[in-house]
mmCIF file of C-alpha atoms in Angstrom:
data_model
loop_
_atom_site.group_PDB
_atom_site.id
_atom_site.type_symbol
_atom_site.label_atom_id
_atom_site.label_comp_id
_atom_site.label_asym_id
_atom_site.label_seq_id
_atom_site.Cartn_x
_atom_site.Cartn_y
_atom_site.Cartn_z
ATOM 1 C CA UNK A 1 -3.365 -5.357 -27.663
ATOM 2 C CA UNK A 2 -5.217 -2.165 -28.715
ATOM 3 C CA UNK A 3 -5.180 0.825 -26.408
ATOM 4 C CA UNK A 4 -8.308 1.409 -24.286
ATOM 5 C CA UNK A 5 -10.690 3.911 -25.813
ATOM 6 C CA UNK A 6 -12.537 5.131 -22.717
ATOM 7 C CA UNK A 7 -11.176 7.439 -20.015
ATOM 8 C CA UNK A 8 -12.623 7.992 -16.548
ATOM 9 C CA UNK A 9 -11.065 10.695 -14.388
ATOM 10 C CA UNK A 10 -11.011 9.852 -10.667
ATOM 11 C CA UNK A 11 -11.205 13.341 -9.116
ATOM 12 C CA UNK A 12 -10.515 12.279 -5.512
ATOM 13 C CA UNK A 13 -7.342 10.330 -6.317
ATOM 14 C CA UNK A 14 -4.634 12.956 -6.653
ATOM 15 C CA UNK A 15 -1.136 11.826 -7.545
ATOM 16 C CA UNK A 16 0.425 14.216 -5.029
ATOM 17 C CA UNK A 17 -1.252 12.386 -2.116
ATOM 18 C CA UNK A 18 0.277 9.106 -0.927
ATOM 19 C CA UNK A 19 -3.171 7.743 -0.059
ATOM 20 C CA UNK A 20 -4.583 8.947 -3.386
ATOM 21 C CA UNK A 21 -1.709 7.433 -5.349
ATOM 22 C CA UNK A 22 -1.955 4.071 -3.595
ATOM 23 C CA UNK A 23 -5.744 4.022 -3.965
ATOM 24 C CA UNK A 24 -5.354 4.610 -7.710
ATOM 25 C CA UNK A 25 -2.956 1.648 -7.913
ATOM 26 C CA UNK A 26 -5.428 -0.467 -5.967
ATOM 27 C CA UNK A 27 -8.189 0.524 -8.375
ATOM 28 C CA UNK A 28 -6.005 -0.501 -11.323
ATOM 29 C CA UNK A 29 -5.134 -3.891 -9.820
ATOM 30 C CA UNK A 30 -8.703 -4.714 -8.804
ATOM 31 C CA UNK A 31 -10.183 -3.779 -12.170
ATOM 32 C CA UNK A 32 -7.483 -5.832 -13.901
ATOM 33 C CA UNK A 33 -9.010 -8.893 -12.193
ATOM 34 C CA UNK A 34 -12.552 -7.832 -13.070
ATOM 35 C CA UNK A 35 -12.471 -6.619 -16.687
ATOM 36 C CA UNK A 36 -12.076 -8.777 -19.779
ATOM 37 C CA UNK A 37 -9.317 -6.535 -21.154
ATOM 38 C CA UNK A 38 -6.605 -4.984 -19.013
ATOM 39 C CA UNK A 39 -7.213 -1.364 -17.963
ATOM 40 C CA UNK A 40 -4.482 1.250 -17.743
ATOM 41 C CA UNK A 41 -3.702 4.151 -15.443
ATOM 42 C CA UNK A 42 -2.326 7.640 -16.071
ATOM 43 C CA UNK A 43 -2.490 11.115 -14.516
ATOM 44 C CA UNK A 44 -3.808 14.421 -15.796
ATOM 45 C CA UNK A 45 -0.509 15.941 -14.700
ATOM 46 C CA UNK A 46 1.378 16.898 -11.533
ATOM 47 C CA UNK A 47 -0.962 17.665 -8.631
ATOM 48 C CA UNK A 48 -3.823 16.313 -10.733
ATOM 49 C CA UNK A 49 -6.230 13.339 -10.564
ATOM 50 C CA UNK A 50 -5.761 9.801 -11.838
ATOM 51 C CA UNK A 51 -7.365 8.619 -15.076
ATOM 52 C CA UNK A 52 -8.506 5.018 -15.595
ATOM 53 C CA UNK A 53 -8.375 3.873 -19.229
ATOM 54 C CA UNK A 54 -10.702 0.981 -20.108
ATOM 55 C CA UNK A 55 -12.028 -0.814 -23.178
ATOM 56 C CA UNK A 56 -15.582 -0.486 -21.901
ATOM 57 C CA UNK A 57 -17.479 2.604 -20.866
ATOM 58 C CA UNK A 58 -17.632 3.149 -17.108
ATOM 59 C CA UNK A 59 -19.061 5.818 -14.837
ATOM 60 C CA UNK A 60 -18.028 6.471 -11.257
ATOM 61 C CA UNK A 61 -21.168 4.644 -10.130
ATOM 62 C CA UNK A 62 -20.532 1.545 -12.245
ATOM 63 C CA UNK A 63 -16.850 1.470 -11.289
ATOM 64 C CA UNK A 64 -17.710 1.711 -7.589
ATOM 65 C CA UNK A 65 -20.234 -1.100 -8.012
ATOM 66 C CA UNK A 66 -17.651 -3.208 -9.817
ATOM 67 C CA UNK A 67 -15.101 -2.672 -7.052
ATOM 68 C CA UNK A 68 -17.707 -3.539 -4.406
ATOM 69 C CA UNK A 69 -17.940 -7.067 -5.826
ATOM 70 C CA UNK A 70 -14.443 -7.639 -4.405
ATOM 71 C CA UNK A 71 -15.447 -6.818 -0.833
ATOM 72 C CA UNK A 72 -15.209 -9.898 1.417
ATOM 73 C CA UNK A 73 -18.438 -11.457 2.624
ATOM 74 C CA UNK A 74 -16.972 -12.143 6.085
ATOM 75 C CA UNK A 75 -14.134 -9.670 6.630
ATOM 76 C CA UNK A 76 -13.576 -10.801 10.219
ATOM 77 C CA UNK A 77 -12.631 -14.261 8.909
ATOM 78 C CA UNK A 78 -10.770 -13.448 5.672
ATOM 79 C CA UNK A 79 -10.666 -9.784 4.589
ATOM 80 C CA UNK A 80 -8.821 -10.280 1.284
ATOM 81 C CA UNK A 81 -11.283 -11.859 -1.133
ATOM 82 C CA UNK A 82 -9.075 -11.403 -4.211
ATOM 83 C CA UNK A 83 -6.435 -13.671 -2.615
ATOM 84 C CA UNK A 84 -8.125 -15.845 0.023
ATOM 85 C CA UNK A 85 -5.958 -17.593 2.561
ATOM 86 C CA UNK A 86 -3.332 -14.842 2.885
ATOM 87 C CA UNK A 87 -4.777 -12.670 5.661
ATOM 88 C CA UNK A 88 -6.746 -15.298 7.589
ATOM 89 C CA UNK A 89 -3.759 -16.589 9.555
ATOM 90 C CA UNK A 90 -4.162 -17.009 13.347
ATOM 91 C CA UNK A 91 -1.740 -15.203 15.584
ATOM 92 C CA UNK A 92 1.211 -17.316 16.647
ATOM 93 C CA UNK A 93 0.821 -18.381 20.258
ATOM 94 C CA UNK A 94 4.498 -18.887 21.109
ATOM 95 C CA UNK A 95 5.730 -16.462 23.796
ATOM 96 C CA UNK A 96 7.697 -13.675 22.194
ATOM 97 C CA UNK A 97 6.093 -14.003 18.767
ATOM 98 C CA UNK A 98 5.084 -10.768 16.990
ATOM 99 C CA UNK A 99 1.551 -9.457 17.327
ATOM 100 C CA UNK A 100 0.869 -9.517 13.581
ATOM 101 C CA UNK A 101 0.097 -13.048 12.310
ATOM 102 C CA UNK A 102 1.749 -12.184 8.982
ATOM 103 C CA UNK A 103 5.042 -12.007 10.867
ATOM 104 C CA UNK A 104 5.482 -15.764 10.928
ATOM 105 C CA UNK A 105 8.469 -18.065 11.532
ATOM 106 C CA UNK A 106 10.552 -18.155 8.381
ATOM 107 C CA UNK A 107 10.193 -21.949 7.948
ATOM 108 C CA UNK A 108 6.411 -21.650 8.000
ATOM 109 C CA UNK A 109 6.488 -18.697 5.608
ATOM 110 C CA UNK A 110 8.644 -20.560 3.083
ATOM 111 C CA UNK A 111 6.370 -23.611 3.273
ATOM 112 C CA UNK A 112 3.336 -21.432 2.515
ATOM 113 C CA UNK A 113 5.160 -19.629 -0.276
ATOM 114 C CA UNK A 114 6.158 -22.901 -1.951
ATOM 115 C CA UNK A 115 2.519 -24.043 -1.862
ATOM 116 C CA UNK A 116 1.323 -20.757 -3.384
ATOM 117 C CA UNK A 117 4.047 -20.868 -6.054
ATOM 118 C CA UNK A 118 3.043 -24.416 -7.027
ATOM 119 C CA UNK A 119 -0.602 -23.327 -7.295
ATOM 120 C CA UNK A 120 0.495 -20.481 -9.545
ATOM 121 C CA UNK A 121 2.400 -22.835 -11.859
ATOM 122 C CA UNK A 122 -0.365 -25.441 -11.943
ATOM 123 C CA UNK A 123 -3.512 -23.330 -11.920
ATOM 124 C CA UNK A 124 -2.467 -19.727 -12.713
ATOM 125 C CA UNK A 125 -3.275 -18.853 -9.100
ATOM 126 C CA UNK A 126 -2.031 -15.372 -8.163
ATOM 127 C CA UNK A 127 -1.751 -15.763 -4.372
ATOM 128 C CA UNK A 128 2.029 -16.152 -4.508
ATOM 129 C CA UNK A 129 2.270 -12.605 -5.841
ATOM 130 C CA UNK A 130 0.025 -11.295 -3.066
ATOM 131 C CA UNK A 131 1.925 -13.265 -0.420
ATOM 132 C CA UNK A 132 5.289 -11.809 -1.447
ATOM 133 C CA UNK A 133 3.936 -8.247 -1.674
ATOM 134 C CA UNK A 134 2.689 -8.356 1.937
ATOM 135 C CA UNK A 135 5.127 -10.748 3.640
ATOM 136 C CA UNK A 136 8.877 -10.283 3.278
ATOM 137 C CA UNK A 137 10.699 -13.613 3.496
ATOM 138 C CA UNK A 138 14.011 -11.936 2.586
ATOM 139 C CA UNK A 139 14.328 -9.790 5.718
ATOM 140 C CA UNK A 140 13.821 -11.278 9.161
ATOM 141 C CA UNK A 141 13.393 -10.092 12.723
ATOM 142 C CA UNK A 142 13.826 -11.907 16.064
ATOM 143 C CA UNK A 143 10.986 -12.444 18.506
ATOM 144 C CA UNK A 144 10.145 -9.992 21.257
ATOM 145 C CA UNK A 145 12.581 -9.711 24.148
ATOM 146 C CA UNK A 146 12.373 -8.651 27.761
ATOM 147 C CA UNK A 147 13.641 -5.200 28.716
ATOM 148 C CA UNK A 148 17.074 -6.604 29.543
ATOM 149 C CA UNK A 149 17.353 -8.098 26.054
ATOM 150 C CA UNK A 150 16.716 -11.691 27.152
ATOM 151 C CA UNK A 151 14.448 -13.562 24.710
ATOM 152 C CA UNK A 152 11.064 -14.407 26.224
ATOM 153 C CA UNK A 153 11.093 -17.975 24.929
ATOM 154 C CA UNK A 154 13.621 -20.692 24.258
ATOM 155 C CA UNK A 155 12.813 -20.622 20.538
ATOM 156 C CA UNK A 156 13.961 -17.022 20.303
ATOM 157 C CA UNK A 157 17.105 -17.943 22.221
ATOM 158 C CA UNK A 158 17.844 -20.624 19.597
ATOM 159 C CA UNK A 159 17.425 -18.046 16.863
ATOM 160 C CA UNK A 160 13.763 -18.193 15.818
ATOM 161 C CA UNK A 161 13.342 -15.533 13.163
ATOM 162 C CA UNK A 162 10.092 -14.048 11.878
ATOM 163 C CA UNK A 163 9.194 -12.469 8.567
ATOM 164 C CA UNK A 164 8.532 -8.757 8.239
ATOM 165 C CA UNK A 165 5.514 -7.194 6.555
ATOM 166 C CA UNK A 166 5.408 -4.511 3.872
ATOM 167 C CA UNK A 167 6.784 -1.138 5.054
ATOM 168 C CA UNK A 168 3.785 0.575 3.464
ATOM 169 C CA UNK A 169 1.765 -0.506 6.472
ATOM 170 C CA UNK A 170 2.621 1.694 9.461
ATOM 171 C CA UNK A 171 2.083 -0.236 12.659
ATOM 172 C CA UNK A 172 0.963 1.633 15.791
ATOM 173 C CA UNK A 173 0.186 -0.048 19.102
ATOM 174 C CA UNK A 174 -1.451 -3.426 18.451
ATOM 175 C CA UNK A 175 -2.440 -2.675 14.853
ATOM 176 C CA UNK A 176 -1.952 -5.516 12.381
ATOM 177 C CA UNK A 177 -2.277 -5.637 8.626
ATOM 178 C CA UNK A 178 -5.214 -8.105 8.711
ATOM 179 C CA UNK A 179 -7.244 -6.078 11.217
ATOM 180 C CA UNK A 180 -6.680 -2.882 9.225
ATOM 181 C CA UNK A 181 -7.956 -4.649 6.121
ATOM 182 C CA UNK A 182 -10.912 -5.970 8.119
ATOM 183 C CA UNK A 183 -11.938 -2.557 9.453
ATOM 184 C CA UNK A 184 -11.744 -0.900 6.028
ATOM 185 C CA UNK A 185 -13.802 -3.724 4.521
ATOM 186 C CA UNK A 186 -16.428 -3.536 7.266
ATOM 187 C CA UNK A 187 -16.958 0.188 6.744
ATOM 188 C CA UNK A 188 -17.376 -0.320 2.996
ATOM 189 C CA UNK A 189 -19.788 -3.219 3.488
ATOM 190 C CA UNK A 190 -21.885 -1.233 5.958
ATOM 191 C CA UNK A 191 -22.036 1.741 3.585
ATOM 192 C CA UNK A 192 -21.159 0.989 -0.065
ATOM 193 C CA UNK A 193 -21.175 4.742 -0.759
ATOM 194 C CA UNK A 194 -17.661 4.821 0.695
ATOM 195 C CA UNK A 195 -16.275 3.338 -2.540
ATOM 196 C CA UNK A 196 -18.030 5.902 -4.719
ATOM 197 C CA UNK A 197 -16.738 8.628 -2.396
ATOM 198 C CA UNK A 198 -13.217 7.185 -2.593
ATOM 199 C CA UNK A 199 -13.234 7.902 -6.331
ATOM 200 C CA UNK A 200 -15.014 11.256 -6.321
ATOM 201 C CA UNK A 201 -14.909 13.077 -2.973
ATOM 202 C CA UNK A 202 -13.544 11.560 0.202
ATOM 203 C CA UNK A 203 -15.763 11.044 3.237
ATOM 204 C CA UNK A 204 -13.941 11.009 6.562
ATOM 205 C CA UNK A 205 -15.244 8.831 9.375
ATOM 206 C CA UNK A 206 -14.802 9.622 13.065
ATOM 207 C CA UNK A 207 -12.936 7.034 15.149
ATOM 208 C CA UNK A 208 -11.559 5.275 12.066
ATOM 209 C CA UNK A 209 -7.765 5.344 11.980
ATOM 210 C CA UNK A 210 -7.096 4.059 8.473
ATOM 211 C CA UNK A 211 -3.741 2.378 7.923
ATOM 212 C CA UNK A 212 -1.369 5.297 8.567
ATOM 213 C CA UNK A 213 -1.360 6.272 4.892
ATOM 214 C CA UNK A 214 -2.899 9.730 5.324
ATOM 215 C CA UNK A 215 -1.670 12.461 7.671
ATOM 216 C CA UNK A 216 -5.137 14.024 7.878
ATOM 217 C CA UNK A 217 -6.485 10.846 9.452
ATOM 218 C CA UNK A 218 -4.806 11.814 12.727
ATOM 219 C CA UNK A 219 -7.727 14.204 13.351
ATOM 220 C CA UNK A 220 -6.059 16.834 15.541
ATOM 221 C CA UNK A 221 -8.468 18.850 17.668
ATOM 222 C CA UNK A 222 -8.045 22.044 15.641
ATOM 223 C CA UNK A 223 -8.919 20.195 12.416
ATOM 224 C CA UNK A 224 -12.386 18.910 13.363
ATOM 225 C CA UNK A 225 -15.647 20.723 14.036
ATOM 226 C CA UNK A 226 -16.241 19.360 17.535
ATOM 227 C CA UNK A 227 -12.816 20.460 18.786
ATOM 228 C CA UNK A 228 -11.720 17.068 20.119
ATOM 229 C CA UNK A 229 -8.845 14.996 18.837
ATOM 230 C CA UNK A 230 -10.158 11.960 16.964
ATOM 231 C CA UNK A 231 -9.142 9.645 14.151
ATOM 232 C CA UNK A 232 -10.778 10.577 10.848
ATOM 233 C CA UNK A 233 -9.821 8.077 8.178
ATOM 234 C CA UNK A 234 -11.228 7.468 4.705
ATOM 235 C CA UNK A 235 -12.422 3.821 4.588
ATOM 236 C CA UNK A 236 -13.050 3.568 0.843
ATOM 237 C CA UNK A 237 -9.732 5.089 -0.204
ATOM 238 C CA UNK A 238 -7.891 3.080 2.458
ATOM 239 C CA UNK A 239 -9.445 -0.183 1.255
ATOM 240 C CA UNK A 240 -8.355 0.585 -2.301
ATOM 241 C CA UNK A 241 -4.889 1.692 -1.173
ATOM 242 C CA UNK A 242 -4.303 -1.562 0.707
ATOM 243 C CA UNK A 243 -4.840 -3.390 -2.585
ATOM 244 C CA UNK A 244 -2.262 -1.042 -4.116
ATOM 245 C CA UNK A 245 0.445 -2.684 -1.977
ATOM 246 C CA UNK A 246 0.637 -5.478 -4.545
ATOM 247 C CA UNK A 247 2.446 -3.105 -6.940
ATOM 248 C CA UNK A 248 5.594 -3.064 -4.786
ATOM 249 C CA UNK A 249 8.129 -5.870 -4.658
ATOM 250 C CA UNK A 250 9.613 -6.777 -1.257
ATOM 251 C CA UNK A 251 13.296 -7.742 -1.118
ATOM 252 C CA UNK A 252 16.137 -7.663 1.403
ATOM 253 C CA UNK A 253 19.443 -9.125 2.509
ATOM 254 C CA UNK A 254 18.129 -10.953 5.601
ATOM 255 C CA UNK A 255 18.820 -8.043 7.970
ATOM 256 C CA UNK A 256 17.858 -4.978 5.932
ATOM 257 C CA UNK A 257 14.424 -4.931 4.262
ATOM 258 C CA UNK A 258 13.860 -3.299 0.892
ATOM 259 C CA UNK A 259 10.751 -2.481 -1.128
ATOM 260 C CA UNK A 260 10.041 -0.858 -4.464
ATOM 261 C CA UNK A 261 9.593 2.920 -4.056
ATOM 262 C CA UNK A 262 10.432 2.765 -0.327
ATOM 263 C CA UNK A 263 13.603 4.294 1.136
ATOM 264 C CA UNK A 264 14.458 2.299 4.253
ATOM 265 C CA UNK A 265 17.232 4.718 5.279
ATOM 266 C CA UNK A 266 14.758 7.497 6.118
ATOM 267 C CA UNK A 267 11.436 5.604 6.014
ATOM 268 C CA UNK A 268 10.046 7.513 3.048
ATOM 269 C CA UNK A 269 7.749 6.606 0.174
ATOM 270 C CA UNK A 270 8.844 8.058 -3.175
ATOM 271 C CA UNK A 271 6.717 7.683 -6.295
ATOM 272 C CA UNK A 272 6.394 8.967 -9.892
ATOM 273 C CA UNK A 273 3.486 10.470 -11.796
ATOM 274 C CA UNK A 274 3.264 9.679 -15.527
ATOM 275 C CA UNK A 275 1.211 10.685 -18.554
ATOM 276 C CA UNK A 276 1.412 7.523 -20.694
ATOM 277 C CA UNK A 277 -1.248 4.967 -19.651
ATOM 278 C CA UNK A 278 0.250 1.865 -17.994
ATOM 279 C CA UNK A 279 -1.218 -1.531 -17.221
ATOM 280 C CA UNK A 280 -0.072 -3.479 -14.158
ATOM 281 C CA UNK A 281 2.853 -5.109 -15.989
ATOM 282 C CA UNK A 282 4.320 -1.965 -17.552
ATOM 283 C CA UNK A 283 3.687 -0.082 -14.299
ATOM 284 C CA UNK A 284 5.917 -2.538 -12.445
ATOM 285 C CA UNK A 285 8.664 -1.864 -14.994
ATOM 286 C CA UNK A 286 8.300 1.885 -14.497
ATOM 287 C CA UNK A 287 8.292 1.759 -10.681
ATOM 288 C CA UNK A 288 11.410 -0.428 -10.671
ATOM 289 C CA UNK A 289 13.295 1.550 -13.324
ATOM 290 C CA UNK A 290 16.753 2.623 -12.064
ATOM 291 C CA UNK A 291 16.078 6.254 -13.002
ATOM 292 C CA UNK A 292 13.065 6.326 -10.682
ATOM 293 C CA UNK A 293 14.982 4.756 -7.803
ATOM 294 C CA UNK A 294 18.189 6.773 -8.036
ATOM 295 C CA UNK A 295 18.896 9.676 -5.669
ATOM 296 C CA UNK A 296 19.988 11.818 -8.609
ATOM 297 C CA UNK A 297 17.347 11.392 -11.350
ATOM 298 C CA UNK A 298 17.993 13.200 -14.610
ATOM 299 C CA UNK A 299 15.115 15.317 -15.945
ATOM 300 C CA UNK A 300 15.675 14.313 -19.577
ATOM 301 C CA UNK A 301 15.512 10.610 -18.800
ATOM 302 C CA UNK A 302 12.427 11.086 -16.634
ATOM 303 C CA UNK A 303 10.720 12.859 -19.534
ATOM 304 C CA UNK A 304 11.700 10.004 -21.842
ATOM 305 C CA UNK A 305 9.994 7.624 -19.414
ATOM 306 C CA UNK A 306 6.850 9.743 -19.499
ATOM 307 C CA UNK A 307 7.319 10.833 -15.873
ATOM 308 C CA UNK A 308 5.961 14.303 -15.161
ATOM 309 C CA UNK A 309 6.760 14.559 -11.427
ATOM 310 C CA UNK A 310 8.298 12.739 -8.467
ATOM 311 C CA UNK A 311 6.899 12.952 -4.932
ATOM 312 C CA UNK A 312 8.106 11.827 -1.534
ATOM 313 C CA UNK A 313 6.362 11.343 1.813
ATOM 314 C CA UNK A 314 8.397 10.319 4.893
ATOM 315 C CA UNK A 315 6.648 8.410 7.639
ATOM 316 C CA UNK A 316 6.128 10.252 10.901
ATOM 317 C CA UNK A 317 6.698 8.646 14.268
ATOM 318 C CA UNK A 318 4.381 8.404 17.251
ATOM 319 C CA UNK A 319 5.384 7.612 20.844
ATOM 320 C CA UNK A 320 3.691 4.222 20.513
ATOM 321 C CA UNK A 321 4.743 3.245 16.983
ATOM 322 C CA UNK A 322 4.603 4.321 13.359
ATOM 323 C CA UNK A 323 2.687 7.438 12.431
ATOM 324 C CA UNK A 324 0.973 8.385 9.177
ATOM 325 C CA UNK A 325 2.791 9.321 6.006
ATOM 326 C CA UNK A 326 3.481 13.019 5.692
ATOM 327 C CA UNK A 327 1.800 15.001 2.902
ATOM 328 C CA UNK A 328 3.333 14.344 -0.491
ATOM 329 C CA UNK A 329 6.128 16.779 -1.341
ATOM 330 C CA UNK A 330 7.173 17.297 -4.952
ATOM 331 C CA UNK A 331 10.853 16.632 -5.567
ATOM 332 C CA UNK A 332 12.746 19.268 -7.515
ATOM 333 C CA UNK A 333 14.773 17.407 -10.106
ATOM 334 C CA UNK A 334 15.724 20.494 -12.126
ATOM 335 C CA UNK A 335 19.085 20.615 -10.363
ATOM 336 C CA UNK A 336 19.606 16.919 -11.239
ATOM 337 C CA UNK A 337 20.092 16.100 -7.571
ATOM 338 C CA UNK A 338 17.637 14.794 -5.007
ATOM 339 C CA UNK A 339 18.673 15.165 -1.408
ATOM 340 C CA UNK A 340 17.429 12.950 1.381
ATOM 341 C CA UNK A 341 14.160 14.215 2.909
ATOM 342 C CA UNK A 342 14.561 15.842 6.291
ATOM 343 C CA UNK A 343 14.176 13.560 9.340
ATOM 344 C CA UNK A 344 10.537 12.858 10.004
ATOM 345 C CA UNK A 345 8.691 14.759 12.676
ATOM 346 C CA UNK A 346 7.750 13.175 15.956
ATOM 347 C CA UNK A 347 4.087 13.578 16.778
ATOM 348 C CA UNK A 348 2.635 13.453 20.230
ATOM 349 C CA UNK A 349 -0.236 11.090 20.871
ATOM 350 C CA UNK A 350 -3.537 12.826 20.213
ATOM 351 C CA UNK A 351 -2.107 15.893 18.508
#
């Protein structure tokens, strides 16, 4: 397949930002579904914007309009239009079941996965890929328990186990992956300019929390003009970033979850920046390459892979759950040794 001939720089999507990086991946995956020939993604360099390579000429306006066609018509019913039937699950009513409906009993999850896999074989349906990038059937968790450790229901006592969701979604309070997707979609439907702004210059929205992918969305009092602590997320970039989750494979050994580019030992996201344009298939190969995942990457091999920088962003913790990802920090690989990031900071609620 010939290389794309057109390049569109996305000035708001910096590779050094975890939200910017994920939003660029989401843009790549969405446009792959929409364009006749597969687009590719690269970066201008470290601490520089993403570049989308396409076979047809696009502007920021036409790209934003193209992406808007993938917004759901009824986000409160099914917020993932590119893979319907994944996020529209009702919450499980059994006492002790997790709050997020995507954390489902393992038997139910495997039944759904088999149905999606059959549809993929028979009709080239891609929902199996989406299902396994959001729902981890290889790492399980028990139902909720009382304070003394006693399961709240007999099913939990007999060993009912529930799936986990992708670690890229940081859960705080009663947040769920479907309702985060719904809120981002609703903001973009109400004001389509959010998608154009996601590509060019971010627009922050008061009282919108995002999905804990951006540390600036916490909206501390000293960071906003009115002097009051408030959430200030970026709906367009968040909506794109949620679609970027499909780039990361979820694995595990029943007890310990694993995910591409995610370090479960210190809850940190680590990602590369590259100069050679990649489509979704070759990008998966790059993200899963052993030299990217090792704790001691070698500069020469990274250069051979076209990697120009590595970044890491540990997840912070809040008193009531997961906090946002920290700002991206460039990893120094010159010494041929990458040490574990420092333990994540604990943030107080509201500041």
